[in-house]
Amino acid sequence: MDHRPQQWGRPRDDVYGAYDASYMQNNGPNQHTQQPIVTGTSVVAIKFKDGVVIAADNLASYGSLARFTNVKRLRTFAGTSVVGFGGDVSDMQYLDRHLNELAIDEAYTSEAGHTLNGRNLHKYLSKLLYHRRSKFDPLWNHLLVAGLDEDDKPFLAAADLLGTTFTSPSLATGFGSVLAQPIMRRYAPDEESAAKLTKEEAVDIIKECMKVLFYRDARSMDEYSIAVVTKEGVELKENEKLEKQSWAFADRIKGYGTQTV
Amino acid sequence: MFRNNYDNDSVTFSPQGRIFQVEYAAEAVKQGSVVVGLTSKTHAVLVAIKRNAEELSSYQKKLFEVDEHVGLAIAGLTSDARVLSNFMKQQCLSQRLTYDRPMPIETLVSMIGDKAQLNTQHYGKRPYGVGLLIAGVDETGPHLFEFQPSGMTQEMVACAIGARSQMARTYLEKNADNFNDCGREELIRHGLRALKETLVQDRELTVDNTSVGVVGFKETGKKALEFFKVHDGAEVKEWINSVEEDADAGGETAAEEGGAAAEGMQVDE
Amino acid sequence: MTSIGTGYDLSNSTFSPDGRNFQVEYAVKAVENGGTSVGIRAKDGVVLAVEKVVTSKLLKPGANKRIATIDRNLGVVYSGMIPDGRHFVDRARDEARSWRDTFKTGIPTSDLASRMGGYLQAYTLYQSVRPFGITAIIGGFDSELEAPVDGEVGSGPSVGAGGKGTGTHGGPGLYMIEPSGMYWGYYGAATGKGRQAAKAELEKLDLAAGTLSLHDAVKEAARIIYFAQQDNKDKEFELEMTWISGVNGPTKGRHEHVPKELMEEAERLAKKSLDDDDEDEEKSEEKSDDKMEE
């Protein structure tokens, strides 16, 4: 009998063979995050005359399981900007805490009127994401920042887990980039046409996109959050429901699942 | 050798609750040549007298650019000023890099204030032996701050530090109500007039010994900036001439000068 | 026993034969010369006020704020050496931030006072540092709501396991920390040059009864600063005031500067009450000895 402490509680070698400790050896490269776990799907946003409209549904999926149905993926910053998160939800929560601290820091001098605007916020987040990907430990998000720039003009930009940045009159992440982007571009192909859109038109476009995404994206749901960012502040509604759905088109789809007709 | 038992280091309070080492450091500021700063609705201006060690040597710079929108003037130990100035430059760059925005002036100034305070509370450190005037423009308008070796920072409408600066301050206090609505040129002239008050007999402002730093908005209510720029040599000639003329012309200002000078004599050595 | 000339007062952390740390007592002297600070814990909030002595006509009016925000719901005011006060504020902000990092919620007022008390005390322990030349007043309003966790994105189950408990918590808090690191909770606190007069006025308010409203506390704080300033009437000063209410109050749980209108009204009333007092002058003479706590 082997009485050495390191053997206590171990299966007996003479009965089960030597313990295979190879899994504890780490000969390979160090690995950090390899994939997101609990995820949010698309975020869509479009600029209009006086600001930006942004939306994301309230679902957090665990693989293909609709795991959490009450998750708010639009986060306001200092009452002046909105960040919409796609991708890993726990990384989103980390970033949200981070932004909360940043907002508190900014408020130390807010009496003097300094606040980070949408453009400042986007720059900061993209630097943070790039920093993390350079450590090979990325924050697995694709996010949109909706706000205003220093001239109070509408600002909209994206940053992804690699720190890649992009800006355009309309933006969408995830499935939205293929399903919603073409719809938005029909209404706002360039900055000039976006600058002509009214708030109501922009909201309607976004709602249409959310509906199309719910029709065709299996990781989406029909409850969503929508925010309008203008000079007056952020108008955030977190428990919207898709209206006037019509599944008539589904009839014409053949060749998937257990359908036999 | 020591004036008392409580002035050896910056970690000893005197029975009255004073820290002599910090007060002595403030004296070093008064050894430096004078610098004046003032602000209007649209501009912040720094003016300074430069000194040269000897006839053939160059003049010590007094005004420095920190970032596009901030500059500073120094009085006291130049090498201490360079430490603070480099620190401020780095902070401004990092603000531009991480947030893509110009550093708010108040934030920048409180950073050096905090840095200087630590030197007054730990053994083995010494207070900075320099006073600064920091002029800059940010989204809330033009600002002027005074920095002292104690770590004290204050936002001022106008200010003067350095040798015989009391006379300049007297001038500034007398005219403080007018600065806000001054145009760029008028504000610079006020600065130079304040500077002139501090000059000893038969010294005068020359293109060699005068520096002018300006930062501000190009137009009132517009966001376009006139970046901080230091003007030396031939560039300051017209300004110097313009304040010489009004001294010759106005008997009234001359009388005031005399009064202020007499008062100031007692303050500075 | 006298301090000067014995050699026991030349460095920090040295005990004198009768058990005193003179350097700490000298630091208190620095506080006693500073502009008066006052804090009032009212029924539904906290007010902080400070007398800012105008040392130069060239100072920008209304700039140079002296009351600092530590976290959304916490404020600090101090009397004494202002750069030391800024150091204190920096540290308090660091404490509030690290509390958030650890507990995912804001730091309670009492815990911030405890942390800062510990920090100041540490500056009395070593010969290599000097004590803080300030006395600070911390005011806060701990949320009476269920604290949402930072970064929380949904709500937990509304029924069944994980359901919410009932009971009250949170409310206003006021603490004053001295250079020694000693701190107490207060209903009304005052420090700085005019503390004696201010304390006497605070005691008249019967704050322990918990009946004074936040709005009235703002007016009282302004009056007390004006009252305590009377002895230095020749010196110009600016009044700065902040307040914190609960989430349902006027500041929605945040530490903010008192809005202009209320500020003006409070100052008007303060000046009026002084004028009224001037008519029956006599009583403001007696000055009790300043007892320093040990």
Tab-separated table of N, CA, C and O in Angstrom, chain B residues 165-236:
chain	number	residue	atom	x	y	z
B	165	SER	N	6.251	90.098	-9.209
B	165	SER	CA	4.962	89.894	-9.891
B	165	SER	C	3.826	90.646	-9.207
B	165	SER	O	2.755	90.804	-9.788
B	166	GLN	N	4.056	91.085	-7.972
B	166	GLN	CA	2.996	91.809	-7.264
B	166	GLN	C	2.521	93.027	-8.061
B	166	GLN	O	1.344	93.315	-8.123
B	167	MET	N	3.475	93.709	-8.719
B	167	MET	CA	3.104	94.891	-9.496
B	167	MET	C	2.212	94.508	-10.667
B	167	MET	O	1.259	95.215	-10.988
B	168	ALA	N	2.523	93.383	-11.284
B	168	ALA	CA	1.701	92.925	-12.397
B	168	ALA	C	0.305	92.563	-11.892
B	168	ALA	O	-0.704	92.890	-12.520
B	169	ARG	N	0.260	91.920	-10.730
B	169	ARG	CA	-1.041	91.544	-10.172
B	169	ARG	C	-1.878	92.774	-9.852
B	169	ARG	O	-3.097	92.782	-10.049
B	170	THR	N	-1.216	93.795	-9.353
B	170	THR	CA	-1.945	95.031	-9.046
B	170	THR	C	-2.571	95.590	-10.323
B	170	THR	O	-3.735	95.981	-10.332
B	171	TYR	N	-1.781	95.593	-11.395
B	171	TYR	CA	-2.327	96.046	-12.683
B	171	TYR	C	-3.518	95.181	-13.097
B	171	TYR	O	-4.561	95.685	-13.502
B	172	LEU	N	-3.344	93.850	-12.984
B	172	LEU	CA	-4.395	92.926	-13.422
B	172	LEU	C	-5.668	93.126	-12.611
B	172	LEU	O	-6.771	93.143	-13.150
B	173	GLU	N	-5.509	93.297	-11.299
B	173	GLU	CA	-6.691	93.482	-10.451
B	173	GLU	C	-7.430	94.756	-10.837
B	173	GLU	O	-8.660	94.798	-10.864
B	174	LYS	N	-6.662	95.777	-11.155
B	174	LYS	CA	-7.264	97.060	-11.508
B	174	LYS	C	-8.070	96.937	-12.789
B	174	LYS	O	-9.080	97.597	-12.962
B	175	ASN	N	-7.598	96.072	-13.709
B	175	ASN	CA	-8.241	95.991	-15.021
B	175	ASN	C	-9.048	94.711	-15.238
B	175	ASN	O	-9.566	94.479	-16.317
B	176	ALA	N	-9.135	93.884	-14.190
B	176	ALA	CA	-9.707	92.539	-14.344
B	176	ALA	C	-11.098	92.549	-14.978
B	176	ALA	O	-11.434	91.652	-15.754
B	177	ASP	N	-11.892	93.562	-14.679
B	177	ASP	CA	-13.269	93.567	-15.176
B	177	ASP	C	-13.348	93.737	-16.688
B	177	ASP	O	-14.354	93.407	-17.301
B	178	ASN	N	-12.277	94.255	-17.297
B	178	ASN	CA	-12.313	94.516	-18.737
B	178	ASN	C	-11.906	93.318	-19.588
B	178	ASN	O	-12.209	93.264	-20.771
B	179	PHE	N	-11.186	92.364	-18.975
B	179	PHE	CA	-10.567	91.304	-19.771
B	179	PHE	C	-11.582	90.466	-20.543
B	179	PHE	O	-11.353	90.111	-21.690
B	180	ASN	N	-12.700	90.165	-19.885
B	180	ASN	CA	-13.644	89.212	-20.475
B	180	ASN	C	-14.061	89.575	-21.891
B	180	ASN	O	-14.181	88.712	-22.752
B	181	ASP	N	-14.275	90.863	-22.150
B	181	ASP	CA	-14.762	91.274	-23.464
B	181	ASP	C	-13.658	91.727	-24.410
B	181	ASP	O	-13.922	92.230	-25.491
B	182	CYS	N	-12.402	91.551	-23.979
B	182	CYS	CA	-11.278	91.970	-24.819
B	182	CYS	C	-11.150	91.119	-26.070
B	182	CYS	O	-11.396	89.919	-26.039
B	183	GLY	N	-10.710	91.770	-27.153
B	183	GLY	CA	-10.317	91.012	-28.328
B	183	GLY	C	-8.923	90.444	-28.103
B	183	GLY	O	-8.272	90.746	-27.096
B	184	ARG	N	-8.480	89.632	-29.039
B	184	ARG	CA	-7.183	88.971	-28.935
B	184	ARG	C	-6.052	89.974	-28.719
B	184	ARG	O	-5.256	89.868	-27.783
B	185	GLU	N	-5.997	90.991	-29.590
B	185	GLU	CA	-4.881	91.943	-29.536
B	185	GLU	C	-4.896	92.741	-28.242
B	185	GLU	O	-3.865	92.965	-27.614
B	186	GLU	N	-6.104	93.160	-27.851
B	186	GLU	CA	-6.229	93.982	-26.651
B	186	GLU	C	-5.797	93.182	-25.421
B	186	GLU	O	-5.152	93.705	-24.504
B	187	LEU	N	-6.133	91.894	-25.422
B	187	LEU	CA	-5.780	91.037	-24.286
B	187	LEU	C	-4.253	90.900	-24.176
B	187	LEU	O	-3.683	90.974	-23.083
B	188	ILE	N	-3.618	90.730	-25.322
B	188	ILE	CA	-2.150	90.631	-25.327
B	188	ILE	C	-1.537	91.925	-24.808
B	188	ILE	O	-0.598	91.911	-24.006
B	189	ARG	N	-2.100	93.054	-25.244
B	189	ARG	CA	-1.567	94.340	-24.784
B	189	ARG	C	-1.714	94.500	-23.272
B	189	ARG	O	-0.806	94.982	-22.601
B	190	HIS	N	-2.871	94.073	-22.748
B	190	HIS	CA	-3.046	94.106	-21.288
B	190	HIS	C	-1.958	93.274	-20.604
B	190	HIS	O	-1.395	93.695	-19.589
B	191	GLY	N	-1.674	92.129	-21.196
B	191	GLY	CA	-0.642	91.255	-20.624
B	191	GLY	C	0.711	91.949	-20.607
B	191	GLY	O	1.422	91.934	-19.597
B	192	LEU	N	1.052	92.573	-21.731
B	192	LEU	CA	2.355	93.239	-21.824
B	192	LEU	C	2.439	94.441	-20.890
B	192	LEU	O	3.484	94.709	-20.293
B	193	ARG	N	1.311	95.142	-20.740
B	193	ARG	CA	1.321	96.285	-19.819
B	193	ARG	C	1.543	95.791	-18.383
B	193	ARG	O	2.300	96.398	-17.618
B	194	ALA	N	0.899	94.685	-18.050
B	194	ALA	CA	1.103	94.122	-16.707
B	194	ALA	C	2.568	93.737	-16.524
B	194	ALA	O	3.174	93.960	-15.472
B	195	LEU	N	3.143	93.187	-17.584
B	195	LEU	CA	4.549	92.769	-17.548
B	195	LEU	C	5.462	93.975	-17.336
B	195	LEU	O	6.424	93.925	-16.557
B	196	LYS	N	5.132	95.045	-18.010
B	196	LYS	CA	5.959	96.265	-17.908
B	196	LYS	C	6.009	96.821	-16.492
B	196	LYS	O	7.020	97.383	-16.067
B	197	GLU	N	4.888	96.628	-15.786
B	197	GLU	CA	4.818	97.137	-14.412
B	197	GLU	C	5.924	96.540	-13.531
B	197	GLU	O	6.342	97.140	-12.557
B	198	THR	N	6.353	95.355	-13.871
B	198	THR	CA	7.306	94.660	-13.010
B	198	THR	C	8.753	95.032	-13.302
B	198	THR	O	9.656	94.634	-12.578
B	199	LEU	N	8.974	95.746	-14.398
B	199	LEU	CA	10.360	96.017	-14.799
B	199	LEU	C	11.029	97.013	-13.855
B	199	LEU	O	10.408	97.974	-13.423
B	200	VAL	N	12.299	96.750	-13.574
B	200	VAL	CA	13.056	97.720	-12.775
B	200	VAL	C	13.423	98.901	-13.671
B	200	VAL	O	13.346	98.831	-14.894
B	201	GLN	N	13.839	99.959	-12.993
B	201	GLN	CA	14.235	101.172	-13.704
B	201	GLN	C	15.151	100.835	-14.888
B	201	GLN	O	15.988	99.951	-14.795
B	202	ASP	N	15.002	101.537	-15.955
B	202	ASP	CA	15.763	101.453	-17.198
B	202	ASP	C	15.851	100.059	-17.830
B	202	ASP	O	16.734	99.786	-18.628
B	203	ARG	N	14.957	99.154	-17.421
B	203	ARG	CA	14.787	97.921	-18.220
B	203	ARG	C	13.517	98.091	-19.030
B	203	ARG	O	12.588	98.783	-18.607
B	204	GLU	N	13.479	97.498	-20.194
B	204	GLU	CA	12.234	97.566	-20.948
B	204	GLU	C	11.998	96.279	-21.735
B	204	GLU	O	12.880	95.418	-21.830
B	205	LEU	N	10.768	96.172	-22.247
B	205	LEU	CA	10.442	95.006	-23.059
B	205	LEU	C	11.168	95.118	-24.396
B	205	LEU	O	11.142	96.177	-25.024
B	206	THR	N	11.834	94.049	-24.813
B	206	THR	CA	12.493	94.035	-26.120
B	206	THR	C	12.073	92.779	-26.860
B	206	THR	O	11.482	91.866	-26.264
B	207	VAL	N	12.403	92.722	-28.138
B	207	VAL	CA	12.071	91.527	-28.911
B	207	VAL	C	12.871	90.324	-28.412
B	207	VAL	O	12.512	89.187	-28.646
B	208	ASP	N	13.974	90.595	-27.706
B	208	ASP	CA	14.794	89.498	-27.207
B	208	ASP	C	14.269	88.920	-25.893
B	208	ASP	O	14.386	87.723	-25.660
B	209	ASN	N	13.729	89.788	-25.044
B	209	ASN	CA	13.375	89.293	-23.710
B	209	ASN	C	11.879	89.063	-23.512
B	209	ASN	O	11.450	88.752	-22.410
B	210	THR	N	11.098	89.200	-24.553
B	210	THR	CA	9.647	89.062	-24.381
B	210	THR	C	9.100	87.864	-25.159
B	210	THR	O	9.456	87.670	-26.325
B	211	SER	N	8.267	87.088	-24.509
B	211	SER	CA	7.562	85.991	-25.167
B	211	SER	C	6.070	86.187	-25.004
B	211	SER	O	5.611	86.625	-23.948
B	212	VAL	N	5.335	85.849	-26.052
B	212	VAL	CA	3.874	85.915	-25.983
B	212	VAL	C	3.317	84.577	-26.460
B	212	VAL	O	3.693	84.091	-27.524
B	213	GLY	N	2.431	83.989	-25.656
B	213	GLY	CA	1.766	82.732	-26.057
B	213	GLY	C	0.275	82.967	-26.138
B	213	GLY	O	-0.301	83.572	-25.235
B	214	VAL	N	-0.334	82.505	-27.212
B	214	VAL	CA	-1.772	82.733	-27.395
B	214	VAL	C	-2.464	81.432	-27.755
B	214	VAL	O	-1.945	80.622	-28.524
B	215	VAL	N	-3.659	81.218	-27.191
B	215	VAL	CA	-4.523	80.117	-27.599
B	215	VAL	C	-5.947	80.628	-27.501
B	215	VAL	O	-6.236	81.488	-26.661
B	216	GLY	N	-6.827	80.142	-28.379
B	216	GLY	CA	-8.203	80.637	-28.295
B	216	GLY	C	-9.079	80.108	-29.410
B	216	GLY	O	-8.713	79.164	-30.114
B	217	PHE	N	-10.235	80.719	-29.522
B	217	PHE	CA	-11.154	80.388	-30.608
B	217	PHE	C	-10.933	81.389	-31.736
B	217	PHE	O	-10.676	82.566	-31.480
B	218	LYS	N	-11.058	80.898	-32.969
B	218	LYS	CA	-10.856	81.789	-34.094
B	218	LYS	C	-11.955	82.841	-34.143
B	218	LYS	O	-11.730	83.987	-34.401
B	219	GLU	N	-13.200	82.390	-33.896
B	219	GLU	CA	-14.312	83.335	-33.855
B	219	GLU	C	-15.145	83.038	-32.622
B	219	GLU	O	-15.208	81.896	-32.190
B	220	THR	N	-15.803	84.033	-32.105
B	220	THR	CA	-16.652	83.837	-30.936
B	220	THR	C	-17.748	82.819	-31.257
B	220	THR	O	-18.358	82.884	-32.313
B	221	GLY	N	-17.973	81.905	-30.324
B	221	GLY	CA	-19.061	80.946	-30.503
B	221	GLY	C	-18.766	79.845	-31.499
B	221	GLY	O	-19.543	78.928	-31.665
B	222	LYS	N	-17.636	79.914	-32.165
B	222	LYS	CA	-17.276	78.853	-33.104
B	222	LYS	C	-16.317	77.874	-32.423
B	222	LYS	O	-15.666	78.206	-31.436
B	223	LYS	N	-16.245	76.693	-32.981
B	223	LYS	CA	-15.391	75.695	-32.344
B	223	LYS	C	-13.970	75.674	-32.895
B	223	LYS	O	-13.082	75.074	-32.311
B	224	ALA	N	-13.783	76.326	-34.053
B	224	ALA	CA	-12.455	76.299	-34.669
B	224	ALA	C	-11.432	76.958	-33.748
B	224	ALA	O	-11.622	78.076	-33.285
B	225	LEU	N	-10.336	76.241	-33.479
B	225	LEU	CA	-9.359	76.720	-32.516
B	225	LEU	C	-8.212	77.463	-33.183
B	225	LEU	O	-7.804	77.131	-34.292
B	226	GLU	N	-7.717	78.466	-32.478
B	226	GLU	CA	-6.412	79.004	-32.805
B	226	GLU	C	-5.460	78.269	-31.866
B	226	GLU	O	-5.517	78.453	-30.643
B	227	PHE	N	-4.637	77.390	-32.411
B	227	PHE	CA	-3.786	76.537	-31.573
B	227	PHE	C	-2.797	77.362	-30.757
B	227	PHE	O	-2.414	78.455	-31.174
B	228	PHE	N	-2.355	76.789	-29.649
B	228	PHE	CA	-1.399	77.511	-28.813
B	228	PHE	C	-0.101	77.722	-29.579
B	228	PHE	O	0.457	76.795	-30.156
B	229	LYS	N	0.335	78.965	-29.588
B	229	LYS	CA	1.590	79.263	-30.288
B	229	LYS	C	2.389	80.276	-29.471
B	229	LYS	O	1.821	81.221	-28.927
B	230	VAL	N	3.677	80.029	-29.402
B	230	VAL	CA	4.563	80.958	-28.711
B	230	VAL	C	5.165	81.911	-29.743
B	230	VAL	O	5.691	81.471	-30.770
B	231	HIS	N	5.040	83.186	-29.467
B	231	HIS	CA	5.624	84.195	-30.360
B	231	HIS	C	6.855	84.796	-29.703
B	231	HIS	O	6.790	85.244	-28.560
B	232	ASP	N	7.968	84.783	-30.444
B	232	ASP	CA	9.217	85.358	-29.935
B	232	ASP	C	9.794	86.298	-30.985
B	232	ASP	O	9.339	86.312	-32.133
B	233	GLY	N	10.818	87.007	-30.587
B	233	GLY	CA	11.602	87.807	-31.535
B	233	GLY	C	10.761	88.787	-32.317
B	233	GLY	O	9.902	89.484	-31.765
B	234	ALA	N	10.989	88.802	-33.637
B	234	ALA	CA	10.339	89.795	-34.488
B	234	ALA	C	8.819	89.730	-34.393
B	234	ALA	O	8.133	90.740	-34.564
B	235	GLU	N	8.301	88.548	-34.075
B	235	GLU	CA	6.837	88.391	-34.033
B	235	GLU	C	6.174	89.232	-32.951
B	235	GLU	O	4.979	89.502	-33.021
B	236	VAL	N	6.944	89.588	-31.907
B	236	VAL	CA	6.318	90.337	-30.810
B	236	VAL	C	6.588	91.842	-30.918
B	236	VAL	O	6.161	92.611	-30.075
